[in-house]
Coordinates of C-alpha atoms in Angstrom, one line a residue:
X11 CA 15.0 -39.9 -46.4
X12 CA 15.4 -39.9 -42.7
X13 CA 18.9 -40.1 -41.1
X14 CA 19.9 -42.9 -38.7
X15 CA 22.6 -43.4 -36.1
X16 CA 23.4 -47.0 -35.3
X17 CA 25.4 -47.7 -32.2
X18 CA 26.5 -51.3 -31.7
X19 CA 29.8 -52.6 -30.2
X20 CA 29.7 -56.0 -31.8
X21 CA 31.3 -55.6 -35.2
X22 CA 29.5 -58.6 -36.8
X23 CA 26.1 -57.4 -35.7
X24 CA 26.8 -53.9 -36.8
X25 CA 28.0 -55.0 -40.2
X26 CA 25.1 -57.4 -40.7
X27 CA 22.5 -54.7 -39.9
X28 CA 24.2 -52.2 -42.3
X29 CA 24.3 -54.7 -45.2
X30 CA 21.2 -57.0 -44.9
X31 CA 18.5 -54.4 -44.1
X32 CA 17.0 -52.4 -47.0
X33 CA 17.2 -49.1 -45.3
X34 CA 16.3 -46.9 -48.4
X35 CA 13.3 -49.0 -49.2
X36 CA 12.0 -48.2 -45.7
X37 CA 12.6 -44.4 -46.2
X38 CA 15.9 -44.2 -44.3
X39 CA 19.4 -43.3 -45.4
X40 CA 22.1 -45.9 -44.8
X41 CA 23.0 -45.5 -41.1
X42 CA 26.2 -44.0 -39.7
X43 CA 27.6 -46.7 -37.5
X44 CA 29.5 -46.3 -34.2
X45 CA 31.1 -49.1 -32.1
X46 CA 30.8 -47.3 -28.8
X47 CA 28.6 -44.8 -27.1
X48 CA 31.3 -42.2 -26.7
X49 CA 32.0 -42.0 -30.4
X50 CA 28.2 -41.7 -31.0
X51 CA 27.9 -38.8 -28.6
X52 CA 31.0 -37.1 -30.2
X53 CA 29.3 -37.5 -33.6
X54 CA 26.2 -35.8 -32.3
X55 CA 28.2 -33.0 -30.8
X56 CA 29.9 -32.4 -34.1
X57 CA 26.5 -31.5 -35.6
X58 CA 25.0 -34.7 -37.0
X59 CA 21.3 -34.7 -36.2
X60 CA 19.6 -38.1 -36.8
X61 CA 15.9 -38.7 -37.0
X62 CA 16.4 -42.2 -35.5
X63 CA 18.9 -43.5 -33.0
X64 CA 19.2 -47.3 -32.6
X65 CA 21.6 -48.3 -29.8
X66 CA 22.7 -51.3 -27.8
X67 CA 22.8 -50.9 -24.1
X68 CA 26.1 -52.5 -23.2
X69 CA 29.0 -50.6 -25.0
X70 CA 32.4 -49.5 -24.0
X71 CA 33.3 -45.9 -22.8
X72 CA 29.6 -44.8 -22.8
X73 CA 26.7 -47.2 -22.7
X74 CA 23.4 -47.0 -24.6
X75 CA 21.6 -45.3 -21.7
X76 CA 24.2 -42.6 -21.5
X77 CA 23.8 -42.0 -25.2
X78 CA 20.0 -42.0 -24.8
X79 CA 20.3 -39.5 -22.0
X80 CA 22.3 -37.2 -24.2
X81 CA 19.8 -37.5 -27.1
X82 CA 16.9 -36.9 -24.7
X83 CA 18.5 -33.7 -23.4
X84 CA 19.9 -32.2 -26.7
X85 CA 17.8 -33.8 -29.5
X86 CA 14.3 -34.2 -28.0
X87 CA 12.7 -34.7 -31.5
X88 CA 14.9 -37.7 -32.3
X89 CA 13.3 -41.2 -31.9
X90 CA 15.5 -43.5 -29.7
X91 CA 15.2 -47.3 -29.9
X92 CA 17.2 -49.5 -27.5
X93 CA 18.3 -52.8 -29.0
X94 CA 19.7 -55.3 -26.4
X95 CA 20.0 -58.8 -25.3
X96 CA 19.5 -58.0 -21.6
X97 CA 15.9 -58.7 -20.6
X98 CA 16.1 -56.9 -17.3
X99 CA 13.5 -54.6 -15.8
X100 CA 16.0 -52.0 -14.6
X101 CA 17.1 -51.3 -18.1
X102 CA 13.5 -51.0 -19.4
X103 CA 12.6 -48.8 -16.4
X104 CA 15.5 -46.4 -17.1
X105 CA 14.7 -46.4 -20.8
X106 CA 11.1 -45.4 -20.1
X107 CA 12.2 -42.5 -17.8
X108 CA 14.4 -41.3 -20.7
X109 CA 11.4 -41.4 -23.0
X110 CA 12.8 -44.1 -25.2
X111 CA 10.4 -44.8 -28.1
X112 CA 10.9 -48.6 -28.1
X113 CA 12.8 -51.3 -26.3
X114 CA 13.6 -54.4 -28.5
X115 CA 15.3 -57.6 -27.5
X116 CA 18.0 -59.3 -29.6
X117 CA 18.3 -61.1 -31.9
X118 CA 16.3 -59.1 -34.4
X119 CA 15.8 -60.6 -37.9
X120 CA 15.9 -58.5 -41.1
X121 CA 12.2 -58.9 -41.5
X122 CA 11.5 -57.9 -37.9
X123 CA 13.8 -54.9 -38.3
X124 CA 12.0 -53.9 -41.6
X125 CA 8.7 -54.1 -39.8
X126 CA 10.0 -51.8 -37.0
X127 CA 11.5 -49.3 -39.5
X128 CA 8.2 -49.0 -41.3
X129 CA 6.5 -48.2 -38.0
X130 CA 9.3 -45.7 -37.1
X131 CA 8.9 -44.0 -40.6
X132 CA 5.1 -43.7 -40.0
X133 CA 5.7 -42.0 -36.7
X134 CA 8.3 -39.6 -38.2
X135 CA 6.0 -38.8 -41.1
X136 CA 3.2 -38.0 -38.6
X137 CA 5.5 -35.8 -36.6
X138 CA 6.7 -33.9 -39.7
X139 CA 3.1 -33.3 -40.7
X140 CA 2.2 -32.1 -37.3
X141 CA 5.2 -29.8 -37.2
X142 CA 4.1 -28.3 -40.6
X143 CA 0.6 -27.8 -39.3
X144 CA 1.9 -26.2 -36.1
X145 CA 4.1 -23.9 -38.1
X146 CA 1.1 -22.9 -40.3
X147 CA -1.0 -22.3 -37.2
X148 CA 1.7 -20.1 -35.8
X149 CA 2.0 -18.1 -39.0
X150 CA -1.8 -17.9 -39.4
X151 CA -2.2 -16.8 -35.7
X152 CA 0.5 -14.1 -36.2
X153 CA -1.3 -12.7 -39.2
X154 CA -4.7 -12.7 -37.5
X155 CA -3.4 -11.0 -34.4
X156 CA -2.0 -8.2 -36.7
X157 CA -5.3 -8.1 -38.6
X158 CA -7.3 -7.3 -35.5
X159 CA -4.8 -5.0 -33.7
X160 CA -3.7 -2.6 -36.5
X161 CA -4.8 -1.3 -39.8
X162 CA -3.4 -3.2 -42.8
X163 CA -3.6 -2.4 -46.5
X164 CA -5.9 -4.6 -48.5
X165 CA -3.2 -6.0 -50.7
X166 CA -1.3 -7.4 -47.7
X167 CA -4.5 -8.8 -46.2
X168 CA -5.4 -10.5 -49.5
X169 CA -1.9 -12.0 -49.9
X170 CA -1.8 -13.3 -46.3
X171 CA -5.3 -14.7 -46.5
X172 CA -4.3 -16.8 -49.6
X173 CA -1.1 -17.9 -48.0
X174 CA -2.9 -19.1 -44.8
X175 CA -6.0 -20.4 -46.7
X176 CA -8.3 -18.0 -44.9
X177 CA -11.7 -17.0 -46.4
X178 CA -14.0 -14.3 -45.3
X179 CA -16.9 -14.6 -47.7
X180 CA -19.5 -12.5 -46.0
X181 CA -20.2 -8.8 -46.6
X182 CA -19.8 -7.9 -42.9
X183 CA -17.2 -9.0 -40.4
X184 CA -17.6 -9.0 -36.6
X185 CA -15.1 -9.8 -33.8
X186 CA -15.9 -11.5 -30.5
X187 CA -13.4 -11.5 -27.6
X188 CA -13.9 -14.2 -25.0
X189 CA -12.1 -14.6 -21.7
X190 CA -12.5 -16.7 -18.6
X191 CA -13.8 -14.9 -15.5
X192 CA -10.9 -15.5 -13.1
X193 CA -9.4 -13.0 -10.6
X194 CA -6.2 -11.2 -11.7
X195 CA -3.4 -13.7 -10.8
X196 CA -1.1 -12.8 -8.0
X197 CA 1.0 -16.0 -7.6
X198 CA 2.8 -18.1 -10.2
X199 CA 0.3 -20.9 -9.5
X200 CA -2.7 -18.6 -10.2
X201 CA -1.0 -17.4 -13.4
X202 CA -0.5 -21.0 -14.6
X203 CA -4.2 -21.7 -13.8
X204 CA -5.3 -18.7 -15.8
X205 CA -3.1 -19.7 -18.7
X206 CA -4.4 -23.3 -18.6
X207 CA -8.1 -22.2 -18.4
X208 CA -7.6 -19.8 -21.3
X209 CA -6.1 -22.6 -23.4
X210 CA -9.1 -24.8 -22.5
X211 CA -11.4 -22.0 -23.6
X212 CA -9.6 -21.6 -26.9
X213 CA -9.8 -25.4 -27.6
X214 CA -13.5 -25.5 -26.9
X215 CA -14.1 -22.4 -29.0
X216 CA -12.3 -24.0 -31.9
X217 CA -14.4 -27.1 -31.7
X218 CA -17.8 -25.4 -31.3
X219 CA -17.0 -22.8 -34.0
X220 CA -16.9 -25.6 -36.6
X221 CA -20.7 -25.4 -36.6
X222 CA -20.4 -21.9 -38.0
X223 CA -19.1 -22.0 -41.6
X224 CA -17.8 -18.4 -41.5
X225 CA -16.0 -18.5 -38.1
X226 CA -12.2 -18.1 -37.6
X227 CA -10.9 -18.8 -34.1
X228 CA -7.5 -17.8 -32.8
X229 CA -5.9 -16.9 -29.5
X230 CA -4.6 -13.3 -29.0
X231 CA -1.2 -12.4 -27.8
X232 CA -2.9 -11.4 -24.5
X233 CA -4.4 -14.9 -24.1
X234 CA -7.9 -13.8 -25.0
X235 CA -9.8 -16.0 -27.5
X236 CA -10.9 -14.1 -30.7
X237 CA -13.6 -15.2 -33.2
X238 CA -14.1 -13.5 -36.5
X239 CA -17.5 -14.2 -38.1
X240 CA -18.5 -13.1 -41.7
X241 CA -22.1 -12.8 -42.7
X242 CA -24.1 -11.2 -45.5
X243 CA -26.2 -9.1 -43.2
X244 CA -25.4 -7.0 -40.2
X245 CA -28.2 -8.6 -38.1
X246 CA -27.0 -12.1 -39.0
X247 CA -23.5 -11.2 -37.9
X248 CA -24.7 -10.1 -34.5
X249 CA -27.0 -13.2 -34.2
X250 CA -24.2 -15.7 -35.1
X251 CA -21.7 -14.0 -32.8
X252 CA -24.1 -13.8 -29.9
X253 CA -25.4 -17.4 -30.2
X254 CA -21.9 -18.8 -30.5
X255 CA -20.6 -16.8 -27.5
X256 CA -23.5 -18.2 -25.4
X257 CA -22.9 -21.8 -26.6
X258 CA -19.2 -21.5 -25.8
X259 CA -19.9 -19.9 -22.4
X260 CA -22.3 -22.7 -21.5
X261 CA -20.0 -25.4 -22.7
X262 CA -16.9 -24.1 -20.8
X263 CA -19.0 -23.7 -17.6
X264 CA -20.1 -27.3 -17.9
X265 CA -16.7 -28.9 -18.7
X266 CA -14.2 -26.6 -17.0
X267 CA -16.5 -25.4 -14.2
X268 CA -15.6 -21.7 -14.7
X269 CA -17.6 -18.9 -16.3
X270 CA -16.7 -17.1 -19.5
X271 CA -17.6 -13.6 -20.6
X272 CA -17.6 -12.2 -24.2
X273 CA -17.4 -8.7 -25.7
X274 CA -18.8 -8.3 -29.3
X275 CA -17.8 -5.4 -31.5
X276 CA -19.8 -3.8 -34.3
X277 CA -19.7 -5.3 -37.8
X278 CA -17.4 -3.7 -40.4
X279 CA -17.7 -3.9 -44.2
X280 CA -13.9 -4.2 -44.9
X281 CA -11.3 -6.4 -43.5
X282 CA -8.8 -3.5 -43.1
X283 CA -11.3 -2.1 -40.5
X284 CA -11.5 -5.3 -38.6
X285 CA -9.2 -3.9 -35.9
X286 CA -12.0 -1.4 -35.0
X287 CA -14.4 -4.2 -34.3
X288 CA -11.8 -6.0 -32.1
X289 CA -11.2 -2.7 -30.3
X290 CA -14.9 -2.4 -29.6
X291 CA -15.1 -6.0 -28.5
X292 CA -12.2 -5.4 -26.0
X293 CA -14.0 -2.4 -24.6
X294 CA -17.3 -4.4 -24.3
X295 CA -15.5 -7.3 -22.6
X296 CA -14.1 -4.8 -20.1
X297 CA -17.6 -4.0 -18.9
X298 CA -17.9 -7.5 -17.4
X299 CA -16.4 -5.8 -14.3
X300 CA -19.7 -4.0 -13.9
X301 CA -22.1 -6.6 -15.3
X302 CA -20.6 -9.7 -13.6
X303 CA -19.5 -13.1 -14.7
X304 CA -20.9 -14.9 -17.8
X305 CA -21.7 -11.6 -19.4
X306 CA -22.2 -11.5 -23.2
X307 CA -21.9 -7.8 -24.0
X308 CA -22.4 -6.1 -27.4
X309 CA -20.5 -2.8 -27.6
X310 CA -23.5 -1.2 -29.3
X311 CA -25.7 -2.1 -26.4
X312 CA -23.4 -0.8 -23.6
X313 CA -25.0 2.2 -21.8
X314 CA -22.1 4.5 -21.5
X315 CA -22.7 6.8 -18.6
X316 CA -20.5 9.8 -17.8
X317 CA -18.0 8.9 -15.1
X318 CA -18.8 11.5 -12.4
X319 CA -18.0 12.0 -8.8
X320 CA -19.7 9.7 -6.3
X321 CA -21.0 10.6 -2.9
X322 CA -18.4 8.6 -0.9
X323 CA -19.0 10.6 2.3
X324 CA -22.5 9.4 2.6
X325 CA -21.3 5.8 2.5
X326 CA -18.6 6.4 5.1
X327 CA -21.0 8.2 7.4
X328 CA -23.5 5.3 7.1
X329 CA -20.6 2.9 7.9
X330 CA -19.4 4.9 11.0
X331 CA -22.9 4.9 12.5
X332 CA -23.4 1.2 11.8
X333 CA -20.1 0.2 13.5
X334 CA -20.7 2.4 16.5
X335 CA -24.2 0.9 16.8
X336 CA -22.9 -2.6 16.2
X337 CA -25.4 -2.9 13.3
X338 CA -24.0 -5.4 10.8
X339 CA -26.9 -5.0 8.3
X340 CA -26.4 -1.2 8.1
X341 CA -22.7 -1.7 7.5
X342 CA -23.3 -4.1 4.6
X343 CA -25.8 -1.5 3.4
X344 CA -23.0 1.1 3.3
X345 CA -20.9 -1.2 1.1
X346 CA -23.9 -1.8 -1.2
X347 CA -24.4 2.0 -1.4
X348 CA -20.8 2.5 -2.5
X349 CA -20.8 -0.4 -5.1
X350 CA -24.1 0.8 -6.5
X351 CA -22.6 4.2 -7.2
X352 CA -19.4 2.7 -8.7
X353 CA -21.6 0.7 -11.1
X354 CA -24.0 3.5 -11.9
X355 CA -21.2 5.9 -12.9
X356 CA -18.9 3.3 -14.5
X357 CA -16.0 4.4 -12.3
X358 CA -12.7 3.2 -13.7
X359 CA -11.2 0.0 -12.1
X360 CA -8.3 1.7 -10.4
X361 CA -10.6 4.3 -8.7
X362 CA -13.0 1.5 -7.7
X363 CA -10.0 -0.2 -5.9
X364 CA -9.0 3.1 -4.2
X365 CA -12.5 3.8 -2.9
X366 CA -12.7 0.2 -1.6
X367 CA -9.4 0.5 0.1
X368 CA -10.4 3.7 1.7
X369 CA -13.6 2.3 3.0
X370 CA -11.8 -0.8 4.3
X371 CA -9.3 1.3 6.2
X372 CA -12.1 3.3 7.8
X373 CA -13.8 0.1 8.9
X374 CA -10.5 -1.2 10.4
X375 CA -9.7 2.1 12.1
X376 CA -13.2 2.3 13.7
X377 CA -13.0 -1.3 14.9
X378 CA -9.6 -0.7 16.3
X379 CA -11.0 2.3 18.3
X380 CA -13.9 0.3 19.6
X381 CA -11.8 -2.7 20.6
X382 CA -8.9 -0.7 22.0
X383 CA -6.2 -2.6 20.0
X384 CA -7.5 -5.8 21.5
X385 CA -7.5 -7.4 18.1
X386 CA -4.9 -5.2 16.3
X387 CA -3.1 -8.2 14.9
X388 CA -6.3 -9.7 13.5
X389 CA -7.3 -6.4 11.9
X390 CA -3.9 -6.1 10.3
X391 CA -4.3 -9.6 8.8
X392 CA -7.6 -8.7 7.4
X393 CA -6.0 -5.7 5.7
X394 CA -3.0 -7.7 4.4
X395 CA -5.2 -10.6 3.0
X396 CA -7.6 -8.4 1.1
X397 CA -6.4 -7.7 -2.4
X398 CA -9.0 -5.6 -4.3
X399 CA -6.8 -5.7 -7.4
X400 CA -7.6 -9.4 -7.7
X401 CA -11.3 -8.6 -8.3
X402 CA -12.4 -9.7 -11.8
X403 CA -15.7 -7.8 -11.5
X404 CA -17.7 -5.4 -9.3
X405 CA -19.6 -8.2 -7.7
X406 CA -16.4 -9.8 -6.5
X407 CA -15.2 -6.5 -5.3
X408 CA -18.4 -6.1 -3.2
X409 CA -17.9 -9.6 -1.8
X410 CA -14.4 -8.6 -0.7
X411 CA -15.7 -5.6 1.2
X412 CA -18.6 -7.5 2.7
X413 CA -16.0 -10.1 3.8
X414 CA -14.1 -7.4 5.6
X415 CA -17.3 -6.2 7.3
X416 CA -18.1 -9.8 8.4
X417 CA -14.7 -10.3 9.9
X418 CA -14.6 -7.1 11.9
X419 CA -18.2 -7.7 13.2
X420 CA -17.0 -11.1 14.4
X421 CA -14.4 -9.2 16.4
X422 CA -16.9 -6.6 17.5
X423 CA -19.4 -9.3 18.6
X424 CA -16.7 -10.9 20.8
X425 CA -16.0 -7.6 22.5
X426 CA -19.7 -6.8 22.8
X427 CA -20.6 -10.2 24.3
X428 CA -17.6 -10.6 26.6
X429 CA -18.2 -8.2 29.5
X430 CA -14.9 -8.9 31.2
X431 CA -12.9 -8.2 28.1
X432 CA -14.9 -5.1 27.4
X433 CA -14.4 -3.7 30.9
X434 CA -10.7 -4.3 30.7
X435 CA -10.4 -2.6 27.3
X436 CA -12.3 0.4 28.7
X437 CA -10.0 0.5 31.7
X438 CA -6.9 0.4 29.4
X439 CA -8.3 3.2 27.3
X440 CA -9.1 5.2 30.4
X441 CA -5.5 4.8 31.6
X442 CA -4.0 5.8 28.3
X443 CA -6.2 8.9 28.2
X444 CA -5.6 10.0 31.8
X445 CA -2.1 8.8 32.7
X446 CA -0.9 12.4 33.2
X447 CA -3.4 13.0 36.0
X448 CA -1.7 12.7 39.4
X449 CA -5.0 11.8 40.9
X450 CA -5.6 8.8 38.7
X451 CA -6.1 5.8 41.0
X452 CA -7.7 2.4 41.3
X453 CA -10.8 4.0 42.9
X454 CA -11.1 6.5 40.0
X455 CA -11.1 3.6 37.5
X456 CA -13.6 1.5 39.3
X457 CA -15.9 4.4 39.8
X458 CA -15.7 5.2 36.1
X459 CA -16.6 1.6 35.2
X460 CA -19.1 1.2 38.1
X461 CA -17.6 -2.1 39.4
X462 CA -16.1 -3.1 42.7
X463 CA -12.4 -2.6 43.3
X464 CA -11.8 -6.3 44.1
X465 CA -13.6 -7.5 41.0
X466 CA -11.8 -5.1 38.8
X467 CA -8.4 -6.0 40.2
X468 CA -9.1 -9.7 39.6
X469 CA -10.2 -9.4 36.0
X470 CA -7.6 -6.8 35.1
X471 CA -4.7 -9.0 36.3
X472 CA -6.2 -12.0 34.5
X473 CA -6.5 -10.2 31.2
X474 CA -3.3 -8.0 31.1
X475 CA -1.0 -10.0 33.4
X476 CA -0.3 -6.8 35.4
X477 CA -1.9 -5.1 38.4
X478 CA -3.4 -1.7 38.0
X479 CA -0.4 0.0 39.5
X480 CA 2.1 -2.0 37.3
X481 CA 0.1 -1.2 34.2
X482 CA -0.2 2.5 35.0
X483 CA 3.5 2.7 35.9
X484 CA 4.5 1.0 32.6
X485 CA 2.3 3.4 30.6
X486 CA 3.7 6.4 32.4
X487 CA 7.3 5.2 31.9
X488 CA 6.9 4.5 28.2
X489 CA 5.6 8.1 27.7
X490 CA 8.4 9.4 29.9
X491 CA 11.0 7.7 27.6
X492 CA 9.5 9.4 24.6
X493 CA 9.6 12.8 26.2
X494 CA 13.2 12.4 27.4
X495 CA 14.4 11.0 24.1
X496 CA 12.7 13.4 21.7
X497 CA 12.2 16.7 23.6
X498 CA 14.2 19.1 25.7
X499 CA 11.7 19.0 28.6
X500 CA 13.5 19.0 32.0
X501 CA 13.2 16.0 34.3
X502 CA 10.7 17.7 36.6
X503 CA 8.7 18.8 33.6
X504 CA 8.7 15.2 32.2
X505 CA 7.6 14.0 35.6
X506 CA 4.6 16.4 35.6
X507 CA 3.7 15.4 32.0
X508 CA 3.3 11.7 33.0
X509 CA 1.4 12.3 36.3
X510 CA 4.2 12.5 39.0
X511 CA 3.9 15.4 41.3
X512 CA 7.2 14.5 43.1
X513 CA 10.2 14.7 40.7
X514 CA 12.4 12.8 43.1
X515 CA 10.0 9.9 43.3
X516 CA 9.7 10.0 39.5
X517 CA 13.5 9.6 39.2
X518 CA 13.5 6.7 41.6
X519 CA 10.6 5.0 39.9
X520 CA 12.2 5.6 36.4
X521 CA 15.5 4.0 37.5
X522 CA 13.8 1.1 39.0
X523 CA 12.0 0.4 35.7
X524 CA 14.8 1.2 33.2
X525 CA 18.0 0.7 35.3
X526 CA 19.0 4.3 34.4
X527 CA 18.3 7.8 35.8
X528 CA 16.3 10.1 33.5
X529 CA 19.5 12.0 32.7
X530 CA 21.4 8.8 31.8
X531 CA 18.5 7.6 29.7
X532 CA 18.4 10.9 27.7
X533 CA 22.1 10.8 27.1
X534 CA 22.0 7.2 26.0
X535 CA 19.0 7.8 23.7
X536 CA 20.6 10.8 22.0
X537 CA 23.9 8.9 21.7
X538 CA 22.2 6.1 19.8
X539 CA 20.1 8.4 17.7

């Protein structure tokens, strides 16, 4: 019998509903009646949990919608039916938002109420059945997860199989582990997407596995879909597992637009050894990193190579030469060389990431040297936006490295094709390398670049916003600040270090730029240190 709470402020209506309706014949206990919403809420707070709440909207102290809101928040499994004489959209709209099961207008005859109760009982029966099934699925899944992750004694296995109505009739049992080929999630949104796609894979696997009489499908605690297949022959077990994995992979790709890989363990003769087959399936699935998306990998077929040291230096040397020669194809070749070696020797994932990060930083450092910090911010963004740990397989890792190469070569091409920018960058580098030379002059720079003084002055001012003298002075003063702040060099020595042959002129120039004498600046810097 289901429990009912009836909230109605009109005494005659409440009494009539309690007496004239055959509640027990409909599968319900005689309702507990309340004449206002506040008493109904207090009753619920006291511990009464009804399966069905029938409430009027307009009641004193707390109306039906307030009661419904409380039920929706605290008793989500309870069916709520609003019974009212107010045929207004605003009530219906609010009721829908609160997930009210039904909205019925007064007056309601006993026959109409009996009809409604029969429908409510059917809904409650279906919910109970579903809850029982869900509970059984949870218990079954818990047992199966234990079965494939740890060794269990045969008595316990037999007892749980009977309790969960599981049969493994074949002589040999094999485990397949399937997972979607998505990058390792970084954000909450990516994690939710991965979880959703894995659930979709599990549902499709359940449906397709029905064509195999011996297949048992369940989702592992790690989100991976597991399939246990029992067959009379070892060959048949491999065939069924492989065919089903391909069917599921193709179906998921068509319906969810994502790829799926599978690892298949070796068949075992006893259920208490099933964890060994699952362990092998997990290892085989891990090799999708090397074999790529949509891989169906049998552990017995994996060519295990000894993980040895790779010739990273040859890759880096090839890369250095390619960037200096502005040769994009050779740079991509260096990446391919590295990835080929990673795959050949089955280098562990973490080391693959480290090698990739090392090569990327070499690419960025070289580019920075060539461009003279012209695009330092862009290069920094490339580094920050490249997450090698998100790579689901070696092919994706290679694409990330190739993407880094493409981006830096875009920067290099700009520098190469823009003569003005290139000349200014060379001038800046020349100044930074020779600022300590007292003889450094505008003529020395233009002679070095082989361009006219007037042309250089124009392009340099346009690109840097400073004249040659202003830029040189700024560079020298910044270096002088560092010397004064962090060394014990005397003022005249600092002047010589930054290209001033006259210490007095250096002091005048320094104060004009900083507002302080060299001595004052040193004292201020050390005071603030």
